[in-house]
Amino acid sequence: MIVWLNGTFGAGKTTTAQELVSRISGSRVLDTEKVGEMLWHVLGVPERDFQDFRAWRGLVVETARQVLDEVGGTLVVTQTVLRREYWQEIHAGLAAAGVPVHHVLLHTDRDTLVHRIETDTKEESAGARQWRLDHLAAYEEALPWLRQEARVIDTTRIPPARVAEIVADDIA
């Protein structure tokens, strides 16, 4: 099984994932960003986003399938996917491989997102922080379809530990 934590930067995906794997026996985080980074070395830096590489979407499906075949359990993926056609391609590939997916959208309001991004303590350049802020509009544009296709959890006033409890209860 896969628990896919979607949402924009600052929604709490990474922290929630860490809390979630501590609650679900046999679970681990699958960082699909690493698949994108690998493709940069082969295909070059994409014009917009590594998700635009068809190979990324296919490799995410295949990697998840093979990891689950190898170790079983639950994979927790923390990946923002804002293009509906990309999500549908990934979801269809996982379904064809017999992998159940629980798609969870971690959501919070714009002001909270901006505050979280601007006060994030992880070391990053001002350009990286601005890149995260610049993607809020794309997230807001994707919200209508995300709300249709995912379980939405508002993380504005809920700590990541509680969000993880909600997700764990949902999949139990």
PDB file of C-alpha atoms in Angstrom:
ATOM      1  CA  MET A   1       0.000   0.000   0.000  1.00  0.00           C
ATOM      2  CA  ILE A   2       1.034   3.585  -0.578  1.00  0.00           C
ATOM      3  CA  VAL A   3       0.048   6.589   1.481  1.00  0.00           C
ATOM      4  CA  TRP A   4       0.695   9.530  -0.831  1.00  0.00           C
ATOM      5  CA  LEU A   5       0.975  12.802   1.081  1.00  0.00           C
ATOM      6  CA  ASN A   6       0.304  15.599  -1.373  1.00  0.00           C
ATOM      7  CA  GLY A   7       0.182  19.321  -0.710  1.00  0.00           C
ATOM      8  CA  THR A   8       2.321  22.331  -1.350  1.00  0.00           C
ATOM      9  CA  PHE A   9       5.528  23.341   0.386  1.00  0.00           C
ATOM     10  CA  GLY A  10       4.880  24.081   4.039  1.00  0.00           C
ATOM     11  CA  ALA A  11       1.783  21.916   4.402  1.00  0.00           C
ATOM     12  CA  GLY A  12       3.611  19.461   6.676  1.00  0.00           C
ATOM     13  CA  LYS A  13       4.254  16.478   4.393  1.00  0.00           C
ATOM     14  CA  THR A  14       7.766  15.617   5.569  1.00  0.00           C
ATOM     15  CA  THR A  15       7.074  15.981   9.276  1.00  0.00           C
ATOM     16  CA  THR A  16       3.791  14.104   8.982  1.00  0.00           C
ATOM     17  CA  ALA A  17       5.530  11.298   7.068  1.00  0.00           C
ATOM     18  CA  GLN A  18       8.087  10.889   9.861  1.00  0.00           C
ATOM     19  CA  GLU A  19       5.281  10.691  12.412  1.00  0.00           C
ATOM     20  CA  LEU A  20       3.325   8.284  10.220  1.00  0.00           C
ATOM     21  CA  VAL A  21       6.121   5.749   9.752  1.00  0.00           C
ATOM     22  CA  SER A  22       6.538   5.630  13.528  1.00  0.00           C
ATOM     23  CA  ARG A  23       2.880   4.563  13.784  1.00  0.00           C
ATOM     24  CA  ILE A  24       2.571   2.065  10.933  1.00  0.00           C
ATOM     25  CA  SER A  25       4.533  -1.131  11.339  1.00  0.00           C
ATOM     26  CA  GLY A  26       6.574  -2.068   8.279  1.00  0.00           C
ATOM     27  CA  SER A  27       6.302   1.371   6.714  1.00  0.00           C
ATOM     28  CA  ARG A  28       9.022   3.519   5.193  1.00  0.00           C
ATOM     29  CA  VAL A  29       9.308   6.771   3.290  1.00  0.00           C
ATOM     30  CA  LEU A  30       9.869   6.600  -0.462  1.00  0.00           C
ATOM     31  CA  ASP A  31      11.433   9.859  -1.616  1.00  0.00           C
ATOM     32  CA  THR A  32      10.382  10.195  -5.250  1.00  0.00           C
ATOM     33  CA  GLU A  33      12.438  13.392  -5.528  1.00  0.00           C
ATOM     34  CA  LYS A  34      15.465  11.071  -5.715  1.00  0.00           C
ATOM     35  CA  VAL A  35      14.029   9.565  -8.904  1.00  0.00           C
ATOM     36  CA  GLY A  36      13.855  13.076 -10.361  1.00  0.00           C
ATOM     37  CA  GLU A  37      17.403  13.851  -9.266  1.00  0.00           C
ATOM     38  CA  MET A  38      18.638  10.654 -10.921  1.00  0.00           C
ATOM     39  CA  LEU A  39      16.960  11.653 -14.176  1.00  0.00           C
ATOM     40  CA  TRP A  40      18.693  15.047 -14.147  1.00  0.00           C
ATOM     41  CA  HIS A  41      21.989  13.207 -14.587  1.00  0.00           C
ATOM     42  CA  VAL A  42      20.649  11.366 -17.625  1.00  0.00           C
ATOM     43  CA  LEU A  43      18.164  13.757 -19.231  1.00  0.00           C
ATOM     44  CA  GLY A  44      19.461  17.095 -17.997  1.00  0.00           C
ATOM     45  CA  VAL A  45      17.744  19.676 -15.871  1.00  0.00           C
ATOM     46  CA  PRO A  46      14.138  20.038 -17.001  1.00  0.00           C
ATOM     47  CA  GLU A  47      12.793  23.328 -18.236  1.00  0.00           C
ATOM     48  CA  ARG A  48      10.138  23.479 -15.509  1.00  0.00           C
ATOM     49  CA  ASP A  49       9.953  20.408 -13.266  1.00  0.00           C
ATOM     50  CA  PHE A  50      11.304  16.859 -13.285  1.00  0.00           C
ATOM     51  CA  GLN A  51       7.696  15.659 -13.085  1.00  0.00           C
ATOM     52  CA  ASP A  52       7.437  16.758 -16.711  1.00  0.00           C
ATOM     53  CA  PHE A  53       9.687  13.829 -17.624  1.00  0.00           C
ATOM     54  CA  ARG A  54       7.382  10.964 -18.579  1.00  0.00           C
ATOM     55  CA  ALA A  55      10.179   8.700 -17.351  1.00  0.00           C
ATOM     56  CA  TRP A  56       9.830  10.144 -13.836  1.00  0.00           C
ATOM     57  CA  ARG A  57       6.185   9.196 -13.612  1.00  0.00           C
ATOM     58  CA  GLY A  58       6.830   5.692 -14.938  1.00  0.00           C
ATOM     59  CA  LEU A  59       9.847   5.165 -12.705  1.00  0.00           C
ATOM     60  CA  VAL A  60       7.939   6.293  -9.624  1.00  0.00           C
ATOM     61  CA  VAL A  61       5.345   3.604 -10.317  1.00  0.00           C
ATOM     62  CA  GLU A  62       7.958   0.948 -11.065  1.00  0.00           C
ATOM     63  CA  THR A  63      10.148   1.874  -8.106  1.00  0.00           C
ATOM     64  CA  ALA A  64       7.219   1.739  -5.709  1.00  0.00           C
ATOM     65  CA  ARG A  65       6.069  -1.587  -7.120  1.00  0.00           C
ATOM     66  CA  GLN A  66       9.500  -3.144  -6.868  1.00  0.00           C
ATOM     67  CA  VAL A  67      10.185  -1.799  -3.378  1.00  0.00           C
ATOM     68  CA  LEU A  68       6.856  -3.196  -2.203  1.00  0.00           C
ATOM     69  CA  ASP A  69       7.652  -6.537  -3.862  1.00  0.00           C
ATOM     70  CA  GLU A  70      10.994  -6.561  -2.064  1.00  0.00           C
ATOM     71  CA  VAL A  71       9.969  -5.499   1.440  1.00  0.00           C
ATOM     72  CA  GLY A  72       6.161  -5.310   1.556  1.00  0.00           C
ATOM     73  CA  GLY A  73       4.521  -3.046   4.066  1.00  0.00           C
ATOM     74  CA  THR A  74       3.494   0.513   3.406  1.00  0.00           C
ATOM     75  CA  LEU A  75       5.291   3.220   1.493  1.00  0.00           C
ATOM     76  CA  VAL A  76       4.741   6.813   2.513  1.00  0.00           C
ATOM     77  CA  VAL A  77       5.389   9.199  -0.376  1.00  0.00           C
ATOM     78  CA  THR A  78       5.763  12.913   0.281  1.00  0.00           C
ATOM     79  CA  GLN A  79       5.428  14.417  -3.151  1.00  0.00           C
ATOM     80  CA  THR A  80       3.590  17.466  -4.368  1.00  0.00           C
ATOM     81  CA  VAL A  81       1.792  16.638  -7.625  1.00  0.00           C
ATOM     82  CA  LEU A  82      -0.223  19.556  -8.945  1.00  0.00           C
ATOM     83  CA  ARG A  83      -0.898  18.463 -12.512  1.00  0.00           C
ATOM     84  CA  ARG A  84      -3.973  16.279 -12.579  1.00  0.00           C
ATOM     85  CA  GLU A  85      -2.884  14.334 -15.660  1.00  0.00           C
ATOM     86  CA  TYR A  86       0.388  13.432 -13.927  1.00  0.00           C
ATOM     87  CA  TRP A  87      -1.441  12.267 -10.804  1.00  0.00           C
ATOM     88  CA  GLN A  88      -3.864  10.208 -12.879  1.00  0.00           C
ATOM     89  CA  GLU A  89      -0.989   8.595 -14.788  1.00  0.00           C
ATOM     90  CA  ILE A  90       0.802   7.647 -11.566  1.00  0.00           C
ATOM     91  CA  HIS A  91      -2.385   6.454  -9.884  1.00  0.00           C
ATOM     92  CA  ALA A  92      -3.410   4.371 -12.909  1.00  0.00           C
ATOM     93  CA  GLY A  93       0.046   2.797 -13.069  1.00  0.00           C
ATOM     94  CA  LEU A  94      -0.047   1.864  -9.395  1.00  0.00           C
ATOM     95  CA  ALA A  95      -3.588   0.491  -9.744  1.00  0.00           C
ATOM     96  CA  ALA A  96      -2.522  -1.611 -12.743  1.00  0.00           C
ATOM     97  CA  ALA A  97       0.319  -2.976 -10.591  1.00  0.00           C
ATOM     98  CA  GLY A  98      -2.185  -3.887  -7.870  1.00  0.00           C
ATOM     99  CA  VAL A  99      -0.896  -1.284  -5.420  1.00  0.00           C
ATOM    100  CA  PRO A 100      -3.613   0.398  -3.352  1.00  0.00           C
ATOM    101  CA  VAL A 101      -3.081   4.135  -2.893  1.00  0.00           C
ATOM    102  CA  HIS A 102      -4.433   6.399  -0.192  1.00  0.00           C
ATOM    103  CA  HIS A 103      -4.108   9.922  -1.575  1.00  0.00           C
ATOM    104  CA  VAL A 104      -4.044  12.507   1.204  1.00  0.00           C
ATOM    105  CA  LEU A 105      -3.932  16.254   0.656  1.00  0.00           C
ATOM    106  CA  LEU A 106      -2.387  18.183   3.511  1.00  0.00           C
ATOM    107  CA  HIS A 107      -3.853  21.652   3.191  1.00  0.00           C
ATOM    108  CA  THR A 108      -3.565  24.946   4.964  1.00  0.00           C
ATOM    109  CA  ASP A 109      -4.416  28.530   4.109  1.00  0.00           C
ATOM    110  CA  ARG A 110      -2.061  30.790   2.150  1.00  0.00           C
ATOM    111  CA  ASP A 111      -1.074  32.982   5.113  1.00  0.00           C
ATOM    112  CA  THR A 112      -0.036  29.941   7.138  1.00  0.00           C
ATOM    113  CA  LEU A 113       1.894  28.513   4.182  1.00  0.00           C
ATOM    114  CA  VAL A 114       3.762  31.772   3.645  1.00  0.00           C
ATOM    115  CA  HIS A 115       4.591  31.968   7.350  1.00  0.00           C
ATOM    116  CA  ARG A 116       5.830  28.351   7.432  1.00  0.00           C
ATOM    117  CA  ILE A 117       7.972  28.799   4.321  1.00  0.00           C
ATOM    118  CA  GLU A 118       9.473  32.072   5.511  1.00  0.00           C
ATOM    119  CA  THR A 119      10.257  30.728   8.999  1.00  0.00           C
ATOM    120  CA  ASP A 120      11.442  27.244   7.970  1.00  0.00           C
ATOM    121  CA  THR A 121      14.652  26.526   9.860  1.00  0.00           C
ATOM    122  CA  LYS A 122      16.168  24.136   7.333  1.00  0.00           C
ATOM    123  CA  GLU A 123      19.104  25.618   5.542  1.00  0.00           C
ATOM    124  CA  GLU A 124      18.208  26.848   2.081  1.00  0.00           C
ATOM    125  CA  SER A 125      19.005  29.771  -0.140  1.00  0.00           C
ATOM    126  CA  ALA A 126      16.761  32.790  -0.488  1.00  0.00           C
ATOM    127  CA  GLY A 127      16.179  31.657  -4.086  1.00  0.00           C
ATOM    128  CA  ALA A 128      14.921  28.256  -2.917  1.00  0.00           C
ATOM    129  CA  ARG A 129      12.582  29.904  -0.425  1.00  0.00           C
ATOM    130  CA  GLN A 130      11.264  32.201  -3.157  1.00  0.00           C
ATOM    131  CA  TRP A 131      10.800  29.194  -5.467  1.00  0.00           C
ATOM    132  CA  ARG A 132       8.584  27.597  -2.809  1.00  0.00           C
ATOM    133  CA  LEU A 133       6.580  30.807  -2.424  1.00  0.00           C
ATOM    134  CA  ASP A 134       6.217  31.152  -6.206  1.00  0.00           C
ATOM    135  CA  HIS A 135       4.531  27.728  -6.362  1.00  0.00           C
ATOM    136  CA  LEU A 136       1.619  28.702  -4.109  1.00  0.00           C
ATOM    137  CA  ALA A 137      -0.415  29.983  -7.070  1.00  0.00           C
ATOM    138  CA  ALA A 138      -0.076  26.651  -8.892  1.00  0.00           C
ATOM    139  CA  TYR A 139      -1.194  24.868  -5.733  1.00  0.00           C
ATOM    140  CA  GLU A 140      -4.241  27.095  -5.432  1.00  0.00           C
ATOM    141  CA  GLU A 141      -5.117  26.419  -9.080  1.00  0.00           C
ATOM    142  CA  ALA A 142      -4.889  22.664  -8.459  1.00  0.00           C
ATOM    143  CA  LEU A 143      -7.062  22.701  -5.331  1.00  0.00           C
ATOM    144  CA  PRO A 144     -10.384  21.941  -7.068  1.00  0.00           C
ATOM    145  CA  TRP A 145      -9.206  18.634  -8.553  1.00  0.00           C
ATOM    146  CA  LEU A 146      -7.088  17.779  -5.507  1.00  0.00           C
ATOM    147  CA  ARG A 147     -10.142  18.123  -3.279  1.00  0.00           C
ATOM    148  CA  GLN A 148     -12.019  15.706  -5.568  1.00  0.00           C
ATOM    149  CA  GLU A 149      -9.301  13.057  -5.675  1.00  0.00           C
ATOM    150  CA  ALA A 150      -7.754  13.128  -2.201  1.00  0.00           C
ATOM    151  CA  ARG A 151      -8.695  12.907   1.442  1.00  0.00           C
ATOM    152  CA  VAL A 152      -8.202  16.518   2.597  1.00  0.00           C
ATOM    153  CA  ILE A 153      -6.767  17.232   6.037  1.00  0.00           C
ATOM    154  CA  ASP A 154      -6.463  20.862   7.081  1.00  0.00           C
ATOM    155  CA  THR A 155      -3.119  21.169   8.876  1.00  0.00           C
ATOM    156  CA  THR A 156      -3.512  24.819   9.873  1.00  0.00           C
ATOM    157  CA  ARG A 157      -4.110  24.183  13.555  1.00  0.00           C
ATOM    158  CA  ILE A 158      -3.296  20.492  13.866  1.00  0.00           C
ATOM    159  CA  PRO A 159       0.211  19.350  14.803  1.00  0.00           C
ATOM    160  CA  PRO A 160       1.870  16.763  12.522  1.00  0.00           C
ATOM    161  CA  ALA A 161       1.530  14.037  15.172  1.00  0.00           C
ATOM    162  CA  ARG A 162      -2.252  14.457  15.144  1.00  0.00           C
ATOM    163  CA  VAL A 163      -2.337  14.574  11.333  1.00  0.00           C
ATOM    164  CA  ALA A 164      -0.420  11.280  11.295  1.00  0.00           C
ATOM    165  CA  GLU A 165      -2.938   9.764  13.733  1.00  0.00           C
ATOM    166  CA  ILE A 166      -5.808  10.792  11.457  1.00  0.00           C
ATOM    167  CA  VAL A 167      -4.104   9.266   8.401  1.00  0.00           C
ATOM    168  CA  ALA A 168      -3.222   6.079  10.270  1.00  0.00           C
ATOM    169  CA  ASP A 169      -6.823   5.740  11.498  1.00  0.00           C
ATOM    170  CA  ASP A 170      -8.100   6.279   7.941  1.00  0.00           C
ATOM    171  CA  ILE A 171      -6.042   3.421   6.522  1.00  0.00           C
ATOM    172  CA  ALA A 172      -6.543   0.993   9.423  1.00  0.00           C
TER     173      ALA A 172
END
